[in-house]
Every structure is written in structure tokens, then in C-alpha cells.
mmCIF file of C-alpha atoms in Angstrom:
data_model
loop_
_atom_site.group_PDB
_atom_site.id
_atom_site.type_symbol
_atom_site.label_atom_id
_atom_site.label_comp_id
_atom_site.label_asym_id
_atom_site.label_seq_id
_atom_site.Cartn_x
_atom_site.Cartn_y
_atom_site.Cartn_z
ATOM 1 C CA UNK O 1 0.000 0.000 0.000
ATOM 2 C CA UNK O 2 1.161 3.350 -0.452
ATOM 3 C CA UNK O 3 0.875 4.358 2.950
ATOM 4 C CA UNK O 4 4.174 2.669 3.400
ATOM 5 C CA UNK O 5 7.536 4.050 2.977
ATOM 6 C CA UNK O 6 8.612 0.518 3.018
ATOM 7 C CA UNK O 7 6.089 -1.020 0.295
ATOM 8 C CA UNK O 8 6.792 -3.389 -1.959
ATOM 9 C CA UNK O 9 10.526 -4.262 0.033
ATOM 10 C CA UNK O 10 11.413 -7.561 1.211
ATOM 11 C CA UNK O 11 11.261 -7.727 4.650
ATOM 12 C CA UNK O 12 14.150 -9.829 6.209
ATOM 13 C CA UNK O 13 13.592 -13.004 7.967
ATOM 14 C CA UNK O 14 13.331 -13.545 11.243
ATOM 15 C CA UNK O 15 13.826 -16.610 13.615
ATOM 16 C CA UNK O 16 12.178 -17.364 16.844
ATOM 17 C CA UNK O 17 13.115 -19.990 19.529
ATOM 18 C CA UNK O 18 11.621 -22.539 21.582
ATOM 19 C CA UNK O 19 12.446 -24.542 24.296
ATOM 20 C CA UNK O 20 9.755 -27.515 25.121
ATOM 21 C CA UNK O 21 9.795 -30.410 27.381
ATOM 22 C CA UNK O 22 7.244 -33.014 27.704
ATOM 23 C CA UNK O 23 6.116 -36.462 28.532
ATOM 24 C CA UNK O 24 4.307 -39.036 26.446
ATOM 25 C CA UNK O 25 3.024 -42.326 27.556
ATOM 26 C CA UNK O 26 1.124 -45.208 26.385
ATOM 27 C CA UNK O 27 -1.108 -47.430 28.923
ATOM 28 C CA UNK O 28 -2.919 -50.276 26.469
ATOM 29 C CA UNK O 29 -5.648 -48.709 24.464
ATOM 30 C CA UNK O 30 -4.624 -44.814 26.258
ATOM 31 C CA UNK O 31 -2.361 -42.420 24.972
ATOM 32 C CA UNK O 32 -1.278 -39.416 26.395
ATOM 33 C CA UNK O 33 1.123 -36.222 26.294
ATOM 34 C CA UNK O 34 2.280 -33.253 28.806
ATOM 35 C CA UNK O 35 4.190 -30.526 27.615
ATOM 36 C CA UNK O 36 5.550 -27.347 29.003
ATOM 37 C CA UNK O 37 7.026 -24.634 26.568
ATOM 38 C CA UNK O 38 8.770 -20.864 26.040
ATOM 39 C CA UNK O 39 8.596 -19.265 22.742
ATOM 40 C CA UNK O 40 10.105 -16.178 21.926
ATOM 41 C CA UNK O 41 8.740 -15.187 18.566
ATOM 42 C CA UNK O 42 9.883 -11.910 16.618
ATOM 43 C CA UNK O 43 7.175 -9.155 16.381
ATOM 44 C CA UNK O 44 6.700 -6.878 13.505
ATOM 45 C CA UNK O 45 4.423 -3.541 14.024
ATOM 46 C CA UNK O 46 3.512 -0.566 11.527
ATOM 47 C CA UNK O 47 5.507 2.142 13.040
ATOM 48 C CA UNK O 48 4.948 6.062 12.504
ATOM 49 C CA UNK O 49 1.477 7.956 11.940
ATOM 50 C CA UNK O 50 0.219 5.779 9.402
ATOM 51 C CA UNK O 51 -2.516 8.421 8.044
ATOM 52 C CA UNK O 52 -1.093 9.318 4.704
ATOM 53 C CA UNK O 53 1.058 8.060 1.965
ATOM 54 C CA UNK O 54 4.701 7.296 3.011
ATOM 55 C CA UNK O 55 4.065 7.967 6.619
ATOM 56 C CA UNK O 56 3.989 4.449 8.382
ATOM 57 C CA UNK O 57 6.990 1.810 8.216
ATOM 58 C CA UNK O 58 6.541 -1.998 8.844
ATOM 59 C CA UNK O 59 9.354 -3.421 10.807
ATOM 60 C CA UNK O 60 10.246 -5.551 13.215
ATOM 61 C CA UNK O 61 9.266 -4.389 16.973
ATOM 62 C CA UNK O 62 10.472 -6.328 19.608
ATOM 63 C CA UNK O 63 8.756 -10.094 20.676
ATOM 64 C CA UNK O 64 5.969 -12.266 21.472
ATOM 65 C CA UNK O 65 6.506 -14.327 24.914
ATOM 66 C CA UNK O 66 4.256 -17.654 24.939
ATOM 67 C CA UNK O 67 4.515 -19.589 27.729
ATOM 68 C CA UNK O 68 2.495 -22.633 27.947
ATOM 69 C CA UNK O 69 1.346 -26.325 29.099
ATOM 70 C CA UNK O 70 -0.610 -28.264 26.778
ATOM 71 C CA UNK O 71 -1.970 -31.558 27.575
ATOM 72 C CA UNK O 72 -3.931 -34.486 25.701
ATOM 73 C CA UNK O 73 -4.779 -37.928 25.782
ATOM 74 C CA UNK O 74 -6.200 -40.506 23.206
ATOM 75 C CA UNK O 75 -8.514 -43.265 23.629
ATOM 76 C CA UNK O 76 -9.077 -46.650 21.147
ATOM 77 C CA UNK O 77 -11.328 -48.991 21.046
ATOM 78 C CA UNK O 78 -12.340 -51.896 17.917
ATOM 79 C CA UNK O 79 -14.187 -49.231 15.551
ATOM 80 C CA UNK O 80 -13.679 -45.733 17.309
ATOM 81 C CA UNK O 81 -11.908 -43.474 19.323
ATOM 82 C CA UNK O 82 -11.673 -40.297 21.019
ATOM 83 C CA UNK O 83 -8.712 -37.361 21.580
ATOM 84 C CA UNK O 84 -9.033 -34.708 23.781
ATOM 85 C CA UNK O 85 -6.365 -32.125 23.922
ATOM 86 C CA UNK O 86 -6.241 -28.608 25.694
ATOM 87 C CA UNK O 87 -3.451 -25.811 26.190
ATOM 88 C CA UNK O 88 -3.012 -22.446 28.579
ATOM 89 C CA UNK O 89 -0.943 -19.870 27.478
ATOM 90 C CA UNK O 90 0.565 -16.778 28.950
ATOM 91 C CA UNK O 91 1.806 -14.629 26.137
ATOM 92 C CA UNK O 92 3.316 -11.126 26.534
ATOM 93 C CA UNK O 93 4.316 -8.083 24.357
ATOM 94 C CA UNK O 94 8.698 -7.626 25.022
ATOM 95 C CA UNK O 95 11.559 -5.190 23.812
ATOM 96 C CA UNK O 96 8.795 -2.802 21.540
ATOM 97 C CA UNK O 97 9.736 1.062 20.688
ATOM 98 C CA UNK O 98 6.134 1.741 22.464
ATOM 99 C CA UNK O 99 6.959 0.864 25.688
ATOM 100 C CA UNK O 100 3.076 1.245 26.597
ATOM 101 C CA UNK O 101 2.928 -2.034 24.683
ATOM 102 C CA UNK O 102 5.308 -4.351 26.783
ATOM 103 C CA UNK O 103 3.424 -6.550 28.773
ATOM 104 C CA UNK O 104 0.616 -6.037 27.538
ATOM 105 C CA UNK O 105 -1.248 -9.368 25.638
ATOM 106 C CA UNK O 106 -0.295 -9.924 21.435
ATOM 107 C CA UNK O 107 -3.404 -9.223 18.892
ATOM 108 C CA UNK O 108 -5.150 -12.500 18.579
ATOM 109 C CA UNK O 109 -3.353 -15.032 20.556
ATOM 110 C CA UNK O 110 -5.913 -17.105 23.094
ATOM 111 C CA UNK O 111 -5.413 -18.026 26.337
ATOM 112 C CA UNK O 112 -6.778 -21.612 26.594
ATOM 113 C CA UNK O 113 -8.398 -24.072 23.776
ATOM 114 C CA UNK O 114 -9.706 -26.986 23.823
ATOM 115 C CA UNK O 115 -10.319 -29.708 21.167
ATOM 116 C CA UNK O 116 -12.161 -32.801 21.067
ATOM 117 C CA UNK O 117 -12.801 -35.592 18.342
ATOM 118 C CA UNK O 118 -14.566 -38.512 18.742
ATOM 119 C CA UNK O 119 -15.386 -41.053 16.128
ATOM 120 C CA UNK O 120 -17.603 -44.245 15.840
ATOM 121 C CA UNK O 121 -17.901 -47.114 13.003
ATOM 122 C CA UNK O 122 -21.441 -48.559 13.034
ATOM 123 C CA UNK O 123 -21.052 -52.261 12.917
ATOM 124 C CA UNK O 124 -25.098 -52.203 11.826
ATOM 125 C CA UNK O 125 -23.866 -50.350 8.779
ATOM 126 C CA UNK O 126 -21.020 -51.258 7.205
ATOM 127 C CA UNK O 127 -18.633 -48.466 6.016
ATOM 128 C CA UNK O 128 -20.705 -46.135 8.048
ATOM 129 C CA UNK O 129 -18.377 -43.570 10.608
ATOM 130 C CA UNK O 130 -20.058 -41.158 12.512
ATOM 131 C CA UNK O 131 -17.928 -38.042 13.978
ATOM 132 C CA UNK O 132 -17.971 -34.690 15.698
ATOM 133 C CA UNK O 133 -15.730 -31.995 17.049
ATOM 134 C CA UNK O 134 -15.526 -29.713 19.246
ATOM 135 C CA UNK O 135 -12.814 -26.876 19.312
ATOM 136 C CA UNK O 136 -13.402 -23.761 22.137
ATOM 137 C CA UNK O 137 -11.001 -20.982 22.226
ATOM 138 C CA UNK O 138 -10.870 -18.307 24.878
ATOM 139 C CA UNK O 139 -11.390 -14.115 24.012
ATOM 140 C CA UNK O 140 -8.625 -12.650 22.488
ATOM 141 C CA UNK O 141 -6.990 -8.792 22.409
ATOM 142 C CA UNK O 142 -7.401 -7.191 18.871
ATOM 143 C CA UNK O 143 -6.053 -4.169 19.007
ATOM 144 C CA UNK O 144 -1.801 -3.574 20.426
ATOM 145 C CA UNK O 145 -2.735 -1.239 23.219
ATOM 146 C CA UNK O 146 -5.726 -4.050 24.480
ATOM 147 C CA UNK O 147 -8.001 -1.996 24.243
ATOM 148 C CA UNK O 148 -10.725 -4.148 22.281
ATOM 149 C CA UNK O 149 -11.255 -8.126 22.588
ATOM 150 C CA UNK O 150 -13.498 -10.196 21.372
ATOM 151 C CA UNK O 151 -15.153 -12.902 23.401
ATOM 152 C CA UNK O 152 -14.180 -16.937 22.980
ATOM 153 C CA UNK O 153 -16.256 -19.367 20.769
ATOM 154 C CA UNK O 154 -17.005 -22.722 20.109
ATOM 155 C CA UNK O 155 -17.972 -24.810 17.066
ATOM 156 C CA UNK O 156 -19.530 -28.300 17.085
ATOM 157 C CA UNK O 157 -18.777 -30.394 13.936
ATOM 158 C CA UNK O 158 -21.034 -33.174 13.399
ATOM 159 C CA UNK O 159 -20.430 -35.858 10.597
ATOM 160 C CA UNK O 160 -21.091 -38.973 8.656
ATOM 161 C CA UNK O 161 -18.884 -40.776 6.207
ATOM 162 C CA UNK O 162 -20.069 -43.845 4.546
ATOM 163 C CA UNK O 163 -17.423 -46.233 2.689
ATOM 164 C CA UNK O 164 -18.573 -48.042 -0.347
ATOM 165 C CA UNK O 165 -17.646 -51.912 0.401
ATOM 166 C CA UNK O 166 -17.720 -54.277 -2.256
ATOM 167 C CA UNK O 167 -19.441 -57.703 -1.973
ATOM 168 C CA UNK O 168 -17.866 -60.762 -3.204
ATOM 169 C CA UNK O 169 -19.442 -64.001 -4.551
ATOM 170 C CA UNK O 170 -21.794 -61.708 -6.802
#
């Protein structure tokens, strides 16, 4: 856009870095993870007045903290299963030119979601799998100075598949 002194430039790459450490297990038909992590992720911002042509630069601006758990566990059984997973995260604004903007919460990054699939193959009808998921994520900051959020949501995802099987002998 033209509003940028910068437009049309490549802007360089940038590299962020995580440390995780976790624990996964297996109990017969159970599965199941536990991990903790630390992100540091680069953070780029439109700096400058931004109200007319050539007045607003994009650059980088400081980081993203995201610190999280995130657990989930999977069950199995002859013809379905289900997975449940869910994560809390603490993420923070770090190192900008603002400095009204450090600590405060990065534009749309959630605090918790959730996610759950479960499936089922009807033995009654064969080829038949029924499924539905469920994802929730928590309100979010949309604006850099936190000013304006918008709530959480959820979604339920309901569906069928049928398999064509062939019949032999015919």
C-alpha cells in the first residue's frame, strides 16, 4: 500500500526460539502427552502515523513471549476413538519502541483451547463412521494497546462418512 515508505521491500527473515519439554506415555488402548514450553517469537508492528502516503513503516518491533502447558490424551477402542487435547498460554508483548505495549497481551493469541474428536464405526452399517468436534477458544486482544477483545467461541462439527464396500461371490 502506499501508505508505506517501506512497500513493496522484502522484509528480512526472522527466527524465533523454543524450548519444550514433555512427557508421552502409552497405557494399552490410552495415549497421552504433557508438555511445558517458552517461545520467543519476533514481532513486527507498523511504526509512525500511518494516516497518509509514506508515513507508516513496517518493521520488526520487539517479541511475542508464549509460555504454555498443553496436555492431551487418546482413547481406542475396535471401531472408534476419542482425543481430547487442551493448552493455557501466557503470552506477553517484550523489547517494543512503544513501551506502553510491553506486557501487555499480542493481537489474537488465546489463552486456553480446547479440542475434542470422537469417532464411531457402526457395525449395523457397514462403512458407516459417525464423527464430531468440538474446538473452544478463549477471548482474544485485537487491538496492540488491548483496548478491544473479542469474546471466545465454540464450534460443534457433526459428521457422517459412509465407505462403499464391495461384496464378493456376486
Amino acid at each position: 500500500l502506499p501508505l508505506y515508505s517501506n512497500a513493496g521491500q522484502i522484509l528480512p527473515a526472522l527466527k524465533s526460539q523454543q524450548v519444550e519439554v514433555g512427557l508421552k506415555g502409552q497405557t494399552g488402548n490410552l495415549g497421552w502427552s504433557m508438555n511445558a514450553f517458552d517461545i520467543q517469537r519476533p514481532q513486527y508492528s507498523d511504526m509512525g502515523n500511518c494516516d497518509v502516503d509514506g508515513s507508516c513503516v513496517r518493521r520488526m518491533d520487539g517479541n511475542q513471549e508464549h509460555q504454555g502447558i498443553e496436555a492431551g490424551a487418546t482413547m481406542k477402542w475396535t471401531g472408534g476413538a476419542i482425543q481430547v487435547s487442551a493448552m493455557h498460554l501466557q503470552a506477553k508483548r517484550t523489547k517494543s519502541a512503544d513501551a506502553g505495549l510491553n506486557g501487555l497481551e499480542p493481537v489474537n493469541v488465546p489463552r486456553t483451547s480446547m479440542r475434542l474428536h470422537a469417532q464411531q464405526s457402526l457395525p449395523s452399517v457397514p462403512g458407516l463412521t459417525l464423527a464430531a468436534d468440538w474446538t473452544h477458544e478463549s477471548g482474544r486482544v485485537i487491538l496492540p494497546d488491548n483496548s478491544m477483545s473479542i469474546p471466545g467461541w465454540s464450534r460443534l462439527d457433526v459428521s457422517a462418512r459412509l465407505t462403499p464396500t464391495t461384496s464378493r461371490g456376486r
